[in-house]
């Protein structure tokens, strides 16, 4: 995902019993030697990827990225995504969240069934995904909410959406507090966008990093939503400061 700016017969959504893979035998851990011209940090990242059970599951089950499991786990717990809903995914590349959302809301359903709509927004072009519309757009542009609603209004509705998803992360600096502040600010900007496009009763999910100010974001969200909480899915690495804010029951203009 670029900042300031995630099909048909799609992947099988794993049930709760599908978590066995995550308990991978530590004796099978892969160790990677530092190759010529590969930095130590790159070697550590590669080693972590090779030993990450969610990376293996994503590959086996057909998800574009391991990040899909974060949304899967949040949705399984809080039942956010339903057939017929309209969903926008901010910072959507490479498409994992949009891929799962599309399956849940039924973007490919036929006549007589509730057919949903998913639009993914990113500065990057994204490989096509059946039933999902990807738009190369900066959600920070002043007319972005209006453009998004116009895209969602093809069915004659006002174009408002049921949910706004954001797995965006600002480009890392390596300084923990700076990265925390930048991602929280990005989430705050996503909230402003959500206010312009959500229908009453809608929900908002966004990634943040722990660091001291994430609580302030919850306070901001409580003005517009009936229920606000932090969530840490099991698919978020245990050693990561990553959290998600989940806000439901958008109050709208009232």
Coordinates of C-alpha atoms in Angstrom, one line a residue:
X1 CA 0.0 0.0 0.0
X2 CA 1.2 3.5 -0.9
X3 CA 0.7 6.3 1.6
X4 CA -0.9 8.8 1.9
X5 CA -2.2 7.4 0.2
X6 CA -6.0 -4.7 0.5
X7 CA -13.8 -14.1 -6.8
X8 CA -15.6 -16.1 -8.0
X9 CA -15.1 -19.6 -6.5
X10 CA -12.8 -17.7 -4.1
X11 CA -10.8 -18.9 -1.2
X12 CA -12.4 -21.1 1.4
X13 CA -13.0 -19.0 4.6
X14 CA -11.4 -21.0 7.4
X15 CA -13.5 -21.9 10.4
X16 CA -12.2 -21.6 13.9
X17 CA -11.0 -25.2 13.7
X18 CA -8.7 -24.1 10.9
X19 CA -6.3 -22.5 13.3
X20 CA -4.3 -25.7 13.7
X21 CA -1.8 -24.5 11.1
X22 CA -0.9 -21.6 13.4
X23 CA 0.5 -24.0 15.9
X24 CA 3.3 -25.0 13.7
X25 CA 6.0 -27.3 15.2
X26 CA 8.9 -25.0 16.3
X27 CA 11.3 -27.8 15.4
X28 CA 10.4 -27.2 11.7
X29 CA 11.5 -23.5 11.8
X30 CA 13.4 -22.4 8.8
X31 CA 16.6 -20.4 9.3
X32 CA 17.9 -18.2 6.5
X33 CA 21.6 -17.4 6.0
X34 CA 22.5 -13.8 5.1
X35 CA 23.2 -13.8 1.4
X36 CA 25.5 -11.5 -0.5
X37 CA 24.0 -8.0 -0.8
X38 CA 21.0 -9.0 1.5
X39 CA 20.9 -6.9 4.6
X40 CA 20.5 -8.5 8.1
X41 CA 17.0 -6.9 8.4
X42 CA 15.9 -8.3 5.0
X43 CA 17.2 -11.7 6.1
X44 CA 15.2 -11.6 9.3
X45 CA 12.0 -10.5 7.4
X46 CA 12.4 -13.4 5.0
X47 CA 13.0 -15.8 7.8
X48 CA 9.8 -14.6 9.5
X49 CA 7.8 -14.9 6.3
X50 CA 9.0 -18.5 5.8
X51 CA 8.1 -19.5 9.3
X52 CA 4.8 -17.6 9.4
X53 CA 1.9 -20.1 9.4
X54 CA -0.6 -17.4 8.1
X55 CA 1.6 -16.9 5.1
X56 CA 1.4 -20.6 4.3
X57 CA -2.3 -20.7 5.0
X58 CA -2.9 -17.7 2.7
X59 CA -1.1 -19.4 -0.1
X60 CA -2.9 -22.7 0.4
X61 CA -6.4 -21.2 0.7
X62 CA -6.0 -18.7 -2.1
X63 CA -5.9 -15.3 -0.3
X64 CA -3.8 -12.6 -1.7
X65 CA -2.1 -11.8 1.6
X66 CA -1.9 -13.1 5.2
X67 CA -3.6 -9.8 6.2
X68 CA -6.9 -11.3 5.0
X69 CA -7.0 -13.4 8.2
X70 CA -7.0 -10.2 10.4
X71 CA -10.3 -9.1 8.8
X72 CA -11.6 -12.7 8.8
X73 CA -11.1 -13.0 12.5
X74 CA -12.6 -9.6 13.3
X75 CA -15.6 -10.4 11.1
X76 CA -16.1 -13.8 12.6
X77 CA -16.2 -12.3 16.1
X78 CA -18.3 -9.2 15.4
X79 CA -20.4 -10.2 12.3
X80 CA -19.8 -7.0 10.3
X81 CA -20.0 -8.2 6.7
X82 CA -23.4 -9.3 5.3
X83 CA -24.8 -10.1 1.9
X84 CA -25.9 -7.1 -0.1
X85 CA -23.7 -4.6 1.7
X86 CA -21.6 -1.8 0.1
X87 CA -18.0 -1.7 1.3
X88 CA -15.1 0.6 0.6
X89 CA -11.5 -0.5 1.3
X90 CA -9.0 2.3 1.7
X91 CA -5.4 1.6 0.8
X92 CA -6.6 -1.6 -0.7
X93 CA -3.4 -3.0 -2.3
X94 CA -2.7 -5.8 -2.8
X95 CA -6.4 -6.7 -2.3
X96 CA -6.7 -9.2 0.5
X97 CA -9.3 -7.3 2.5
X98 CA -11.3 -6.5 -0.5
X99 CA -11.1 -10.1 -1.6
X100 CA -12.6 -11.4 1.7
X101 CA -15.2 -8.6 1.8
X102 CA -16.3 -9.4 -1.7
X103 CA -17.0 -13.0 -0.7
X104 CA -19.0 -12.0 2.3
X105 CA -21.2 -9.4 0.7
X106 CA -21.8 -11.5 -2.4
X107 CA -20.5 -9.3 -5.2
X108 CA -21.1 -12.1 -7.7
X109 CA -24.6 -13.2 -6.6
X110 CA -27.2 -13.7 -9.3
X111 CA -30.8 -12.5 -9.6
X112 CA -32.9 -12.9 -6.6
X113 CA -29.9 -12.8 -4.2
X114 CA -28.6 -9.9 -2.2
X115 CA -25.7 -8.6 -4.3
X116 CA -23.1 -6.5 -2.6
X117 CA -20.6 -4.0 -3.9
X118 CA -16.9 -3.6 -2.9
X119 CA -14.7 -0.7 -4.1
X120 CA -11.0 -0.6 -3.2
X121 CA -9.1 2.7 -3.3
X122 CA -5.3 3.0 -3.5
X123 CA -2.6 5.1 -5.2
X124 CA -1.4 1.9 -6.8
X125 CA -3.0 -0.1 -9.6
X126 CA -4.2 -3.4 -8.2
X127 CA -4.4 -6.7 -10.0
X128 CA -8.1 -7.2 -11.0
X129 CA -10.3 -9.3 -8.7
X130 CA -13.6 -10.7 -9.8
X131 CA -16.6 -8.6 -8.8
X132 CA -14.4 -5.9 -7.1
X133 CA -13.9 -2.4 -8.5
X134 CA -10.5 -0.9 -7.8
X135 CA -10.0 2.8 -8.2
X136 CA -6.6 4.6 -8.4
X137 CA -7.4 7.5 -6.2
X138 CA -6.1 9.5 -3.2
X139 CA -8.8 9.3 -0.6
X140 CA -7.4 12.6 0.9
X141 CA -8.4 14.6 -2.2
X142 CA -11.3 16.9 -1.4
X143 CA -13.7 15.3 -3.9
X144 CA -12.8 11.7 -3.1
X145 CA -15.9 11.1 -0.9
X146 CA -18.2 12.5 -3.7
X147 CA -16.5 10.4 -6.3
X148 CA -16.7 7.2 -4.2
X149 CA -20.5 7.8 -3.6
X150 CA -21.0 8.4 -7.3
X151 CA -19.4 5.0 -8.0
X152 CA -21.6 3.3 -5.4
X153 CA -24.8 5.0 -6.7
X154 CA -25.1 3.0 -10.0
X155 CA -28.1 1.2 -8.4
X156 CA -30.0 4.5 -7.9
X157 CA -29.1 4.8 -4.2
X158 CA -27.4 7.8 -2.6
X159 CA -24.1 5.9 -2.8
X160 CA -23.5 5.7 1.0
X161 CA -21.8 2.6 2.2
X162 CA -22.3 0.1 5.0
X163 CA -18.6 -0.1 6.0
X164 CA -15.2 1.5 5.6
X165 CA -12.2 -0.7 6.0
X166 CA -8.6 0.5 6.3
X167 CA -5.5 -1.6 6.7
X168 CA -3.3 1.3 5.7
X169 CA 0.0 2.0 7.3
X170 CA 2.2 5.0 6.8
X171 CA 5.7 4.3 5.4
X172 CA 7.8 3.2 8.4
X173 CA 10.6 5.3 9.6
X174 CA 12.0 2.8 12.1
X175 CA 11.3 5.2 15.0
X176 CA 8.6 3.6 17.0
X177 CA 6.9 6.7 18.3
X178 CA 7.0 8.5 15.0
X179 CA 5.5 5.5 13.3
X180 CA 2.8 5.3 15.9
X181 CA 1.8 9.0 15.5
X182 CA 1.8 8.7 11.7
X183 CA -0.4 5.7 11.5
X184 CA -2.9 7.2 14.1
X185 CA -3.0 10.4 12.1
X186 CA -3.7 8.3 8.9
X187 CA -6.6 6.6 10.8
X188 CA -8.0 10.0 11.8
X189 CA -8.0 11.0 8.2
X190 CA -9.8 7.8 7.3
X191 CA -12.4 8.6 9.9
X192 CA -13.0 12.0 8.3
X193 CA -13.6 10.2 5.0
X194 CA -15.9 7.7 6.6
X195 CA -18.1 10.4 8.0
X196 CA -18.7 11.6 4.4
X197 CA -19.6 8.2 3.0
X198 CA -21.1 6.0 5.7
X199 CA -24.8 5.4 6.0
X200 CA -26.4 5.5 9.5
X201 CA -25.7 2.2 11.3
X202 CA -22.5 1.7 9.3
X203 CA -19.1 0.5 10.7
X204 CA -15.4 1.5 10.5
X205 CA -12.3 -0.6 10.9
X206 CA -8.8 0.8 10.8
X207 CA -5.2 -0.2 11.8
X208 CA -3.2 1.7 14.4
X209 CA -0.1 1.0 16.4
X210 CA 0.1 1.1 20.2
X211 CA 2.1 4.1 21.5
X212 CA 0.0 6.2 23.8
X213 CA -2.3 8.3 21.6
X214 CA -4.5 5.5 20.1
X215 CA -7.0 6.1 23.0
X216 CA -7.6 9.6 21.7
X217 CA -8.8 8.2 18.4
X218 CA -11.4 6.1 20.3
X219 CA -12.6 9.3 21.9
X220 CA -13.0 10.9 18.5
X221 CA -14.9 7.9 17.2
X222 CA -17.3 7.8 20.2
X223 CA -18.8 11.1 18.9
X224 CA -20.0 9.4 15.8
X225 CA -20.5 5.8 16.7
X226 CA -22.4 4.0 19.4
X227 CA -19.8 1.3 20.1
X228 CA -16.0 1.7 19.8
X229 CA -13.3 -0.7 20.8
X230 CA -9.7 -1.9 20.2
X231 CA -9.3 -5.4 18.6
X232 CA -6.1 -7.4 18.2
X233 CA -6.7 -10.4 15.9
X234 CA -4.6 -13.5 16.4
X235 CA -3.3 -13.0 12.9
X236 CA -1.5 -9.8 14.1
X237 CA 1.9 -10.9 15.1
X238 CA 2.3 -11.3 18.8
X239 CA 5.4 -9.1 18.9
X240 CA 3.7 -6.3 16.9
X241 CA 2.3 -3.1 18.3
X242 CA -0.5 -3.4 15.8
X243 CA -4.1 -3.0 16.9
X244 CA -7.4 -2.3 15.0
X245 CA -10.0 0.2 16.0
X246 CA -13.6 -1.0 15.4
X247 CA -16.5 1.4 15.5
X248 CA -20.1 0.3 14.9
X249 CA -23.4 2.1 14.8
X250 CA -22.6 5.2 12.9
X251 CA -24.9 8.0 14.0
X252 CA -24.9 9.9 10.7
X253 CA -26.1 13.4 10.7
X254 CA -28.1 13.0 13.9

